[in-house]
Amino acid sequence: MGWLEDNVMIVTGGGSGLGRALVERFLGEGARVGVLEKSAEKAEKLANDFGEDVLVVEGDVRKYDDNARVVQETVRQFGRLDTFVANAAIWDFSTKMVDIPVDRLDALFDEMFHINVKGYLHGARAAVEELAATGGSIIYTVSNAGFYPGGGGPLYTASKHAVVGLIKELAFELGPKIRVNGVAPGAMPTDLRGPGSLGMGETTITSVPLGDLVKQCTVLQELPEAADYTGHYVLLASKANSRTATGAIINCDGGMGVRGLAETAGGNDL
Ligand SMILES: NC(=O)c1ccc[n+]([C@@H]2O[C@H](COP(=O)([O-])OP(=O)(O)OC[C@H]3O[C@@H](n4cnc5c(N)ncnc54)[C@H](O)[C@@H]3O)[C@@H](O)[C@H]2O)c1
């Protein structure tokens, strides 16, 4: 018996990386899943790979109507909604403030905040009535960049700090019927893209030496796969196991915040 037996989940950006790993894990835990995904190619692959237990809507998290459509179609197909996972985002490849061309700043700000922040707000707004009906929850994908500098440039870091603010505010506003929590993963090799406004729409995070960075910046030192983060979402979504959790964020970045100042983490013979 899975932890999410008979639950119905929605995942935004379920076409690759962490989102796709969540779809697979939720199915394995007994749930059915709706997905909102912008890439037509990834949406088609999801539909082909998973069949009738996954409902795929092609659309853009920046549009309220697309968020509303995935909620309506998921509830029409599966009868209810228990958890909305807002997860789709882009990264700024740690582009520092002084390296952002001044004439690109407006477009970059809008692109980053419209996807990473407004998309999350639209998702919550579109889902609240259905979630209230089931005593459900919202889970936001944050990042180490929601807590520490240097995991992005100013715009990615600010967008993920904004997500932390949304979690706290919405947990306050939507209780007692709806719980609102977050998962803050660290690095993983995925298809995470950059902003089109900086000409990075086709650049993926796998072009960065993530294994070396993780070794330097974390206590656990190993680069995880997306699937390694999915258990945290299962825990927070589970009504039986997370009844008391709202406004909580699971930091699962390999111990970035307890890395300390020593040359190497650990530093003993264990
Ligand atoms: N990869 C990492 O190292 C890392 C680290 C910390 C946090 N995260 C976070 O994990 C989450 C998932 O990212 P990922 O690494 O799996 O990347 P990914 O690109 O593999 O997955 C994101 C998915 O969202 C889709 N998407 C992008 N823009 C969209 C839009 N406007 N509307 C609908 N769908 C859209 C993409 O097509 C893709 O399928 C993000 O919130 C990201 O910030 C990633």
Coordinates of C-alpha atoms and ligand atoms in Angstrom, one line a residue:
M1 CA 0.0 0.0 0.0
G2 CA 1.5 3.3 -1.1
W3 CA 1.5 6.6 0.9
L4 CA -0.7 8.3 -1.6
E5 CA -3.2 5.6 -2.4
D6 CA -6.2 7.1 -4.3
N7 CA -4.8 10.6 -4.1
V8 CA -4.9 12.9 -7.1
M9 CA -1.8 15.1 -7.6
I10 CA -0.9 17.9 -10.1
V11 CA 2.7 18.6 -11.0
T12 CA 3.7 21.6 -13.1
G13 CA 6.7 21.1 -15.3
G14 CA 6.3 17.4 -15.1
G15 CA 7.9 16.8 -18.4
S16 CA 11.5 16.4 -17.3
G17 CA 13.9 16.4 -14.3
L18 CA 12.4 16.6 -10.9
G19 CA 8.8 17.0 -12.2
R20 CA 9.0 13.8 -14.2
A21 CA 10.6 12.0 -11.3
L22 CA 7.7 13.2 -9.1
V23 CA 5.1 11.9 -11.6
E24 CA 6.8 8.4 -11.5
R25 CA 7.1 8.4 -7.7
F26 CA 3.5 9.5 -7.2
L27 CA 2.2 6.8 -9.5
G28 CA 4.3 4.3 -7.5
E29 CA 2.7 5.5 -4.3
G30 CA -0.8 4.8 -5.7
A31 CA -1.8 8.3 -6.9
R32 CA -3.0 9.5 -10.3
V33 CA -1.4 12.6 -11.7
G34 CA -2.3 15.7 -13.8
V35 CA 0.6 17.6 -15.4
L36 CA 0.9 21.1 -16.8
E37 CA 3.9 21.2 -19.2
K38 CA 5.0 23.9 -21.7
S39 CA 7.1 21.7 -24.0
A40 CA 4.9 19.9 -26.6
E41 CA 7.5 17.3 -27.1
K42 CA 7.8 16.5 -23.3
A43 CA 4.0 16.5 -22.9
E44 CA 3.6 14.0 -25.7
K45 CA 6.3 11.7 -24.3
L46 CA 4.6 11.8 -20.9
A47 CA 1.2 10.8 -22.3
N48 CA 2.8 8.0 -24.3
D49 CA 4.9 6.7 -21.4
F50 CA 2.2 6.6 -18.7
G51 CA -1.1 6.1 -20.3
E52 CA -4.4 6.8 -18.5
D53 CA -3.1 7.3 -15.0
V54 CA -1.5 10.6 -16.1
L55 CA -3.4 13.5 -17.6
V56 CA -1.2 15.9 -19.5
V57 CA -2.2 19.5 -20.3
E58 CA 0.1 21.4 -22.6
G59 CA 0.3 25.0 -21.4
D60 CA 2.3 27.7 -19.6
V61 CA 2.4 28.3 -15.9
R62 CA 2.5 32.0 -16.5
K63 CA -1.2 31.9 -17.7
Y64 CA -3.9 31.6 -15.1
D65 CA -6.2 29.9 -17.6
D66 CA -3.7 27.1 -18.2
N67 CA -3.4 26.5 -14.5
A68 CA -7.2 26.5 -14.3
R69 CA -7.4 24.1 -17.2
V70 CA -5.1 21.5 -15.7
V71 CA -7.1 21.6 -12.4
Q72 CA -10.5 21.3 -14.3
E73 CA -9.3 18.5 -16.6
T74 CA -7.6 16.6 -13.7
V75 CA -10.7 16.7 -11.6
R76 CA -12.9 15.8 -14.5
Q77 CA -10.8 12.7 -15.3
F78 CA -9.9 11.6 -11.7
G79 CA -12.7 13.0 -9.6
R80 CA -10.8 15.1 -7.0
L81 CA -7.5 16.9 -6.3
D82 CA -5.4 16.3 -3.2
T83 CA -2.1 18.0 -3.8
F84 CA -0.9 20.7 -6.2
V85 CA 2.9 20.7 -6.7
A86 CA 4.1 24.0 -8.4
N87 CA 7.5 23.1 -9.7
A88 CA 8.2 24.5 -13.2
A89 CA 10.9 27.1 -13.2
I90 CA 14.0 28.4 -15.0
W91 CA 17.4 29.2 -13.8
D92 CA 19.6 32.3 -14.5
F93 CA 22.9 30.3 -14.7
S94 CA 24.2 32.5 -11.8
T95 CA 24.4 35.6 -14.0
K96 CA 25.7 38.3 -11.7
M97 CA 24.0 41.7 -11.5
V98 CA 26.8 43.5 -13.2
D99 CA 26.9 41.0 -16.1
I100 CA 23.2 41.5 -16.9
P101 CA 23.0 43.9 -19.8
V102 CA 21.1 46.9 -18.6
D103 CA 18.8 46.8 -21.6
R104 CA 17.9 43.1 -20.8
L105 CA 17.1 43.7 -17.1
D106 CA 13.4 44.4 -17.5
A107 CA 12.8 41.4 -19.8
L108 CA 14.9 39.1 -17.6
F109 CA 13.1 40.2 -14.4
D110 CA 9.7 39.7 -16.0
E111 CA 10.6 36.3 -17.4
M112 CA 12.1 34.9 -14.2
F113 CA 9.5 36.2 -11.9
H114 CA 6.5 35.4 -14.1
I115 CA 7.6 31.7 -14.4
N116 CA 9.2 31.1 -11.0
V117 CA 6.8 33.2 -8.8
K118 CA 3.6 34.2 -10.6
G119 CA 3.3 30.7 -12.0
Y120 CA 3.3 29.3 -8.4
L121 CA 0.6 31.9 -7.4
H122 CA -1.6 31.1 -10.4
G123 CA -1.3 27.4 -9.6
A124 CA -2.4 27.9 -6.0
R125 CA -5.3 30.2 -6.9
A126 CA -6.5 27.8 -9.6
A127 CA -6.4 24.8 -7.1
V128 CA -7.7 26.2 -3.8
E129 CA -11.4 25.3 -4.1
E130 CA -10.7 21.7 -5.1
L131 CA -8.0 21.4 -2.4
A132 CA -10.3 22.8 0.2
A133 CA -12.9 20.1 -0.7
T134 CA -10.4 17.3 0.0
G135 CA -8.4 18.8 2.9
G136 CA -5.5 18.8 0.5
S137 CA -2.2 20.6 0.2
I138 CA 0.1 22.7 -1.9
I139 CA 3.8 21.9 -2.2
Y140 CA 6.2 24.4 -3.8
T141 CA 9.6 23.5 -5.1
V142 CA 12.1 26.0 -3.7
S143 CA 15.9 25.5 -4.0
N144 CA 19.0 26.1 -1.9
A145 CA 18.7 29.5 -3.6
G146 CA 15.7 30.2 -1.4
F147 CA 18.1 30.4 1.6
Y148 CA 21.6 31.1 0.4
P149 CA 23.3 33.3 -2.1
G150 CA 25.5 32.0 -4.9
G151 CA 23.2 29.2 -6.2
G152 CA 21.9 31.7 -8.7
G153 CA 22.3 35.3 -9.7
P154 CA 20.2 38.0 -8.1
L155 CA 17.0 37.2 -10.1
Y156 CA 16.9 33.4 -9.5
T157 CA 17.9 33.9 -5.8
A158 CA 15.2 36.6 -5.3
S159 CA 12.6 34.5 -7.1
K160 CA 13.2 31.5 -4.8
H161 CA 13.2 33.8 -1.7
A162 CA 9.9 35.0 -3.0
V163 CA 8.6 31.4 -3.1
V164 CA 9.6 31.1 0.6
G165 CA 7.4 34.1 1.3
L166 CA 4.5 32.7 -0.7
I167 CA 4.7 29.4 1.4
K168 CA 4.5 31.3 4.7
E169 CA 1.8 33.7 3.6
L170 CA -0.4 31.1 1.9
A171 CA 0.0 28.6 4.8
F172 CA -1.4 31.4 7.0
E173 CA -4.2 32.3 4.6
L174 CA -5.3 28.9 3.6
G175 CA -5.4 27.0 6.9
P176 CA -7.0 25.2 8.4
K177 CA -8.4 23.4 5.4
I178 CA -5.3 23.5 3.1
R179 CA -1.6 22.9 4.2
V180 CA 1.1 24.7 2.3
N181 CA 4.7 23.5 2.4
G182 CA 7.9 23.5 0.4
V183 CA 10.8 21.3 -0.6
A184 CA 14.2 23.0 -1.2
P185 CA 16.4 20.6 -3.2
G186 CA 20.0 21.2 -4.1
A187 CA 21.7 20.5 -7.4
M188 CA 20.7 17.7 -9.7
P189 CA 21.3 16.9 -13.4
T190 CA 18.1 17.8 -15.2
D191 CA 17.0 19.7 -18.3
L192 CA 16.8 23.0 -16.3
R193 CA 17.0 25.8 -18.8
G194 CA 18.0 29.5 -18.8
P195 CA 16.1 32.6 -19.6
G196 CA 15.3 33.3 -23.3
S197 CA 15.8 37.0 -22.5
L198 CA 19.5 36.2 -22.0
G199 CA 19.6 33.9 -25.0
M200 CA 19.9 30.9 -22.7
G201 CA 16.6 29.2 -23.5
E202 CA 18.3 26.1 -24.9
T203 CA 21.2 26.0 -22.4
T204 CA 20.7 23.3 -19.7
I205 CA 22.2 22.9 -16.2
T206 CA 24.1 19.8 -17.3
S207 CA 26.6 22.2 -19.0
V208 CA 27.7 23.1 -15.4
P209 CA 30.2 20.9 -13.5
L210 CA 27.6 20.1 -10.8
G211 CA 29.4 17.1 -9.3
D212 CA 32.5 19.3 -8.5
L213 CA 30.3 22.1 -7.0
V214 CA 28.3 19.7 -4.8
K215 CA 31.6 18.2 -3.5
Q216 CA 32.8 21.7 -2.5
C217 CA 29.5 23.1 -1.2
T218 CA 27.7 20.3 0.7
V219 CA 28.4 18.0 3.6
L220 CA 27.0 15.0 1.8
Q221 CA 29.2 15.7 -1.2
E222 CA 27.4 13.5 -3.8
L223 CA 25.4 14.8 -6.7
P224 CA 21.8 13.3 -6.3
E225 CA 19.5 12.3 -9.1
A226 CA 16.0 14.0 -9.3
A227 CA 14.4 10.8 -7.9
D228 CA 16.4 11.2 -4.7
Y229 CA 14.3 14.3 -3.8
T230 CA 10.9 12.8 -4.4
G231 CA 10.4 11.2 -1.0
H232 CA 10.2 14.6 0.7
Y233 CA 7.2 15.5 -1.5
V234 CA 5.5 12.1 -0.7
L235 CA 5.9 12.8 3.0
L236 CA 4.5 16.3 2.9
A237 CA 1.6 15.3 0.6
S238 CA 0.6 12.4 2.9
K239 CA -2.4 13.3 5.0
A240 CA -1.6 10.4 7.4
N241 CA 2.1 11.4 7.9
S242 CA 2.1 15.2 7.6
R243 CA -1.1 16.2 9.3
T244 CA 0.8 18.8 11.5
A245 CA 3.0 20.3 8.8
T246 CA 2.1 23.7 7.2
G247 CA 4.5 26.5 6.4
A248 CA 7.3 24.0 6.6
I249 CA 10.1 23.7 4.1
I250 CA 12.3 20.6 3.9
N251 CA 15.9 21.6 3.1
C252 CA 17.4 18.6 1.4
D253 CA 20.4 20.2 -0.3
G254 CA 23.0 17.8 1.1
G255 CA 23.7 20.1 4.1
M256 CA 24.7 23.3 2.4
G257 CA 23.7 25.3 5.5
V258 CA 25.8 23.2 7.8
R259 CA 28.9 23.1 5.6
G260 CA 30.9 25.3 8.0
L261 CA 34.1 27.1 7.3
A262 CA 36.6 24.2 7.5
E263 CA 38.5 23.3 4.3
T264 CA 36.7 20.0 4.0
A265 CA 33.4 18.9 5.4
G266 CA 33.6 15.9 7.7
G267 CA 37.3 16.0 8.4
N268 CA 37.5 12.8 10.4
D269 CA 38.3 9.2 9.6
L270 CA 34.8 7.7 9.8
Ligands
LIG1 N1 18.3 21.2 -11.3 C1 18.8 21.7 -10.2 O1 20.0 21.7 -9.9 C2 17.8 22.4 -9.2 C3 18.3 22.8 -8.0 C4 17.4 23.4 -7.1 C5 16.1 23.6 -7.4 N2 15.7 23.2 -8.6 C6 14.2 23.4 -8.9 O2 13.6 22.2 -9.4 C7 12.5 22.5 -10.1 C8 12.4 21.7 -11.4 O3 13.5 22.0 -12.2 P1 14.4 20.8 -12.9 O4 15.8 21.0 -12.5 O5 13.7 19.5 -12.8 O6 14.3 21.4 -14.4 P2 13.6 20.8 -15.8 O7 13.8 21.9 -16.8 O8 14.1 19.5 -16.1 O9 12.1 20.8 -15.4 C9 11.3 21.9 -15.5 C10 10.1 21.6 -16.4 O10 9.3 22.8 -16.4 C11 8.9 23.0 -17.8 N3 8.6 24.4 -17.9 C12 9.5 25.4 -18.0 N4 8.8 26.6 -18.1 C13 7.5 26.3 -18.1 C14 6.4 27.2 -18.2 N5 6.5 28.5 -18.3 N6 5.2 26.5 -18.1 C15 5.1 25.2 -18.0 N7 6.1 24.4 -17.9 C16 7.3 25.0 -17.9 C17 10.1 22.5 -18.6 O11 9.7 22.3 -19.9 C18 10.5 21.3 -17.8 O12 9.8 20.1 -18.2 C19 12.6 24.1 -10.4 O13 11.7 24.7 -9.5 C20 14.0 24.4 -10.1 O14 14.1 25.8 -9.7 C21 16.5 22.6 -9.5

